[in-house]
Short mmCIF file of C-alpha atoms in Angstrom, two decimals:
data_model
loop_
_atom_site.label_atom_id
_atom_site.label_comp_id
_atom_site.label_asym_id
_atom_site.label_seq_id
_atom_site.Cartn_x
_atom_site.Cartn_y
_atom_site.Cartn_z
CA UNK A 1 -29.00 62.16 96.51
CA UNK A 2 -31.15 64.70 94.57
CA UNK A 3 -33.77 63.19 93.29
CA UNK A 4 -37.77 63.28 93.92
CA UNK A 5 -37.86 59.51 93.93
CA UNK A 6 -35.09 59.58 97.65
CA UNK A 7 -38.10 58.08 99.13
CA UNK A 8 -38.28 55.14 97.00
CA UNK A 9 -34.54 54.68 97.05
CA UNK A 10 -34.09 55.07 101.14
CA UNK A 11 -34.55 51.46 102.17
CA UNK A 12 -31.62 50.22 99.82
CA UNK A 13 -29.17 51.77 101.47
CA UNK A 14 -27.17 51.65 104.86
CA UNK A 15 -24.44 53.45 106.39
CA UNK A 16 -21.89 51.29 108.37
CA UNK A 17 -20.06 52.97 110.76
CA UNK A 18 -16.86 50.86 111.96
CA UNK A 19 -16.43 50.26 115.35
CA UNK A 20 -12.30 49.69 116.88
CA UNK A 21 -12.03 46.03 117.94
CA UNK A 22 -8.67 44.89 119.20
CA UNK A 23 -7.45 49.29 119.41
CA UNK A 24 -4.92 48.24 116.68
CA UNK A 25 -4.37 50.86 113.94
CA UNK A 26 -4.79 49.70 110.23
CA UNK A 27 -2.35 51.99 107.95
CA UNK A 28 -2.85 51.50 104.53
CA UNK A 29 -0.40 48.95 103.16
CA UNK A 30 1.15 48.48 99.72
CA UNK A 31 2.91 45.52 98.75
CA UNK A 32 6.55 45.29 98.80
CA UNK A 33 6.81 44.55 95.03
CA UNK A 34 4.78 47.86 93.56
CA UNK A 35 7.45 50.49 96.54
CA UNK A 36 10.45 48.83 94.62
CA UNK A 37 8.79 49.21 91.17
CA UNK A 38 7.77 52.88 91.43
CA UNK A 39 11.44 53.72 93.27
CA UNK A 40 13.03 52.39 89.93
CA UNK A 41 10.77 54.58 87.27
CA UNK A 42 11.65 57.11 89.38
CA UNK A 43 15.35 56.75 89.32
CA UNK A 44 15.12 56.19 85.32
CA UNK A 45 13.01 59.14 84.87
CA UNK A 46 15.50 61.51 83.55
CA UNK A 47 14.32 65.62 83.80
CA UNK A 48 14.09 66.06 79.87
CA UNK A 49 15.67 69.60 79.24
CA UNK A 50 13.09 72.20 78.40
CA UNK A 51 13.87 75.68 75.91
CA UNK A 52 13.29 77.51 79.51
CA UNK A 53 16.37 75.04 80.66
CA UNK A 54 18.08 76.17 77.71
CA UNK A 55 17.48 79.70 77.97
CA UNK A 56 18.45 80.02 81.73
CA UNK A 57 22.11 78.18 80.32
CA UNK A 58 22.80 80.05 77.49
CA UNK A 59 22.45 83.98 79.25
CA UNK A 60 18.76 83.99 79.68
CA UNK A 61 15.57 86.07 78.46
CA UNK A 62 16.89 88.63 75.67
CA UNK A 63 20.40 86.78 75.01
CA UNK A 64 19.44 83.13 74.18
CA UNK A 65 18.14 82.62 71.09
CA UNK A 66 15.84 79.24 70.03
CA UNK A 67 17.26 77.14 67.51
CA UNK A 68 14.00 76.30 65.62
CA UNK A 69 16.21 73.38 64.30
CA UNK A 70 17.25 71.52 67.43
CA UNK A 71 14.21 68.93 67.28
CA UNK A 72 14.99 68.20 63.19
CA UNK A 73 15.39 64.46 62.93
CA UNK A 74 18.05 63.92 60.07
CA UNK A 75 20.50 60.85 59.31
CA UNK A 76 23.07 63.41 60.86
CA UNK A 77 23.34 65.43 63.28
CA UNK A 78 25.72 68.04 62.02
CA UNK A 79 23.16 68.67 58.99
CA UNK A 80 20.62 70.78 61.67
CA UNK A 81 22.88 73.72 60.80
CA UNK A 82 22.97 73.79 57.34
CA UNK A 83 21.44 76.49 55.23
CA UNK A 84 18.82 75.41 53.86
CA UNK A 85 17.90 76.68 49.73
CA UNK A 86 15.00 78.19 48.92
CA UNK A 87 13.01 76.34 46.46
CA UNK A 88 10.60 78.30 43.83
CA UNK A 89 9.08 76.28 41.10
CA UNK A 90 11.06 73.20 42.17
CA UNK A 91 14.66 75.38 41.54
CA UNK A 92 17.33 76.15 43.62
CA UNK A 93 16.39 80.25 43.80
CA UNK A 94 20.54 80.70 44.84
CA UNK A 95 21.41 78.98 41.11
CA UNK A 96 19.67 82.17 39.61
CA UNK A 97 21.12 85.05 41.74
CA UNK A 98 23.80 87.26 39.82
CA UNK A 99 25.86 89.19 41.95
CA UNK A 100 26.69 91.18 39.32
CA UNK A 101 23.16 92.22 38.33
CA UNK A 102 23.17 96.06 39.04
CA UNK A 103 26.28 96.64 37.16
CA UNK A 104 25.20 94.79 34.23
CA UNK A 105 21.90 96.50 34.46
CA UNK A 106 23.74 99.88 34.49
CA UNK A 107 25.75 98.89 31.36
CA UNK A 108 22.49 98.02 29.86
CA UNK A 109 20.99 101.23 30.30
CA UNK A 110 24.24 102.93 29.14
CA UNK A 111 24.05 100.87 25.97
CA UNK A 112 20.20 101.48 25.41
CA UNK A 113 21.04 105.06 25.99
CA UNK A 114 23.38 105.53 23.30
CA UNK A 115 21.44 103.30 20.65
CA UNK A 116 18.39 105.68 21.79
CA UNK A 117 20.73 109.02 21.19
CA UNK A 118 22.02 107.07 17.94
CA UNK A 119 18.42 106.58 16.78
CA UNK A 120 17.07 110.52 17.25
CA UNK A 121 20.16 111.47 15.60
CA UNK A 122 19.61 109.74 12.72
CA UNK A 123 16.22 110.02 11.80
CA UNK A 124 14.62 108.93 8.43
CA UNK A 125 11.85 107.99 7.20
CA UNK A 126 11.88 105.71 3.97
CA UNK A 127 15.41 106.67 3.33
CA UNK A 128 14.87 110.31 3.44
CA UNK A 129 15.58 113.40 6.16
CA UNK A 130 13.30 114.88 7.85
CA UNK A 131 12.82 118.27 7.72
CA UNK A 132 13.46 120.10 11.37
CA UNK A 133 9.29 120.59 11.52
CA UNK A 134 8.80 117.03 10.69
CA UNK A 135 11.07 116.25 13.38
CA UNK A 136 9.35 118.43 16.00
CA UNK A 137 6.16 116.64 14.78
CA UNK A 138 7.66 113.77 15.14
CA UNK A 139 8.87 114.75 18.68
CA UNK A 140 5.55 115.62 19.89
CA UNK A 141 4.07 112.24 18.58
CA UNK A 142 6.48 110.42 20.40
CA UNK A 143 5.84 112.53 23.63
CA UNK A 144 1.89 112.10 23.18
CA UNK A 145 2.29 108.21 22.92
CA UNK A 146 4.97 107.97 26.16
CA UNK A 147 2.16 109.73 27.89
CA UNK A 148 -0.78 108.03 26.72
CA UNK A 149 1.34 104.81 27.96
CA UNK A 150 1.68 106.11 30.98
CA UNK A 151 -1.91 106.87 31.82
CA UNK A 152 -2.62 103.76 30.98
CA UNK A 153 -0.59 102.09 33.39
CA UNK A 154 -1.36 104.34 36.59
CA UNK A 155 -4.81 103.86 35.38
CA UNK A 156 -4.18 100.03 35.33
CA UNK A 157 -2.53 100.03 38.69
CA UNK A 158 -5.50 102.15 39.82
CA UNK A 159 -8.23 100.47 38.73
CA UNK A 160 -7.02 96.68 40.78
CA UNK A 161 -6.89 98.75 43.89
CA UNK A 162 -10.42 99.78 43.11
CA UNK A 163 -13.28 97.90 44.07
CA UNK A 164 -15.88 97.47 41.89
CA UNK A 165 -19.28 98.82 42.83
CA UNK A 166 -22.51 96.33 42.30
CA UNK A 167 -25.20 97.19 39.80
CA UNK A 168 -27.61 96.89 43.45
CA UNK A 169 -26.01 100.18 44.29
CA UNK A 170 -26.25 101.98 41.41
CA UNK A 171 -28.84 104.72 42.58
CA UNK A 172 -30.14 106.18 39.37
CA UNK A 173 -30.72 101.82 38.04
CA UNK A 174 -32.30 101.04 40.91
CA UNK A 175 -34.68 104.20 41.22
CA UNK A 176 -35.71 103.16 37.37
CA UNK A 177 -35.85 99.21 38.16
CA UNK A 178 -38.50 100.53 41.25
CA UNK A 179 -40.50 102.75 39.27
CA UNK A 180 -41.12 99.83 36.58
CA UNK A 181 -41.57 97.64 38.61
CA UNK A 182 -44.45 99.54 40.81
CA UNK A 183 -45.77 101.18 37.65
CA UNK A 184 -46.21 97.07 36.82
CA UNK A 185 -48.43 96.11 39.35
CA UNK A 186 -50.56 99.29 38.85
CA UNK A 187 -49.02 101.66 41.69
CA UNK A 188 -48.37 105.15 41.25
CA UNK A 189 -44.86 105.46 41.39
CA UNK A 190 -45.08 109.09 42.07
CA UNK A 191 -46.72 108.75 45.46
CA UNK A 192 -44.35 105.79 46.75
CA UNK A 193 -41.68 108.30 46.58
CA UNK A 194 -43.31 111.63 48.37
#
C-alpha cells in the first residue's frame, strides 16, 4: 500500500501462507453443468461473415467491390438492387429529364436566330424606315447596351467572389476616427504619430 497512514493500517492485516496437508493436489474444478453449457454456445456460435470474408471470395483487394446495400432491411430481398430515384423538392428528378433536350435547344436557337435576322431586317420605328444612319445609330445603341449588360454581370459574378473589407480596416477612417478621438481628450495628435 502507498499511503503515509501504512503504519496505522499494518496490524489489520495478515498474510496466510498455505501449508500441503494430505500432498494431494487441488486443480481448480468447474461443475459439470457450466463445461456442457459453454460447449453448446460454442457449437451455436456461427462465424458471422465479415466484408474482409467477402472480399477474399469474390477476387480480393482491387476486384471486389462493397455493396453499400447488402445490410438494407426491406420487406424483400430482391428490392436491395433496385435503383433508387433521386428526389429534389419531393419529385422524382428522372420524371423531368428530356432526352431530347439538346436538340430541342438547338432548334430553339435556330428559331430565335431567324426571328432575330427577321427583326434587323425589318426595322421601323412607328411605322416608318429608318434611314441607313439611323440604323447604324441604332446599331451602336444596341451594341453599347449588350455591353453594358455584360459588365454588369462579370461585375456581378465578381463582386460574390469578393470579400468585403470591414470599415476597421479602412486606413484613411481609422487614421481620422484616431485623430478625433485623441484631439478629444486633449492630446496632440501630431506627436502620437511621429
Amino acid at each position: 500500500m502507498k499511503s503515509k497512514k501504512i503504519n496505522d493500517c499494518l496490524d489489520r492485516f495478515h498474510v496466510e501462507i498455505p501449508t500441503p496437508g494430505d500432498q494431494k493436489e487441488g486443480p481448480p474444478s468447474m461443475p459439470q453443468a457450466v463445461l456442457e453449457a459453454k460447449a453448446k454456445q460454442a457449437a451455436e456460435k456461427e462465424k458471422r461473415t465479415t466484408e474482409k470474408d467477402l472480399e477474399n471470395e469474390n477476387g480480393g483487394a482491387g476486384v471486389y467491390s462493397a455493396s453499400l446495400k447488402m445490410n438494407y432491411i426491406l420487406a424483400h430481398d430482391e428490392w436491395k438492387e433496385d435503383i433508387m430515384p433521386e428526389i429534389l423538392d419531393k419529385h422524382n428528378v428522372f420524371n423531368f429529364v428530356d432526352p431530347d433536350i439538346l436538340n430541342r435547344l438547338e432548334e430553339l436557337e435556330r428559331e430565335e436566330g431567324i426571328r432575330q435576322a427577321e427583326v434587323d431586317d425589318d426595322v421601323e420605328m412607328g411605322g416608318m424606315e429608318l434611314t441607313p444612319e439611323e440604323q447604324k445609330t441604332l446599331a451602336q445603341i444596341r451594341k453599347k447596351k449588350s455591353l453594358l449588360i455584360q459588365q454588369h454581370r462579370i461585375k456581378k459574378i465578381t463582386a460574390e467572389s469578393r470579400p468585403t473589407v470591414r470599415r476597421i480596416f479602412d486606413k484613411d477612417e481609422f487614421t481620422k476616427r484616431v485623430w478625433r478621438q485623441l484631439s478629444e481628450l486633449g492630446i496632440d495628435p501630431r506627436r502620437a504619430t511621429n
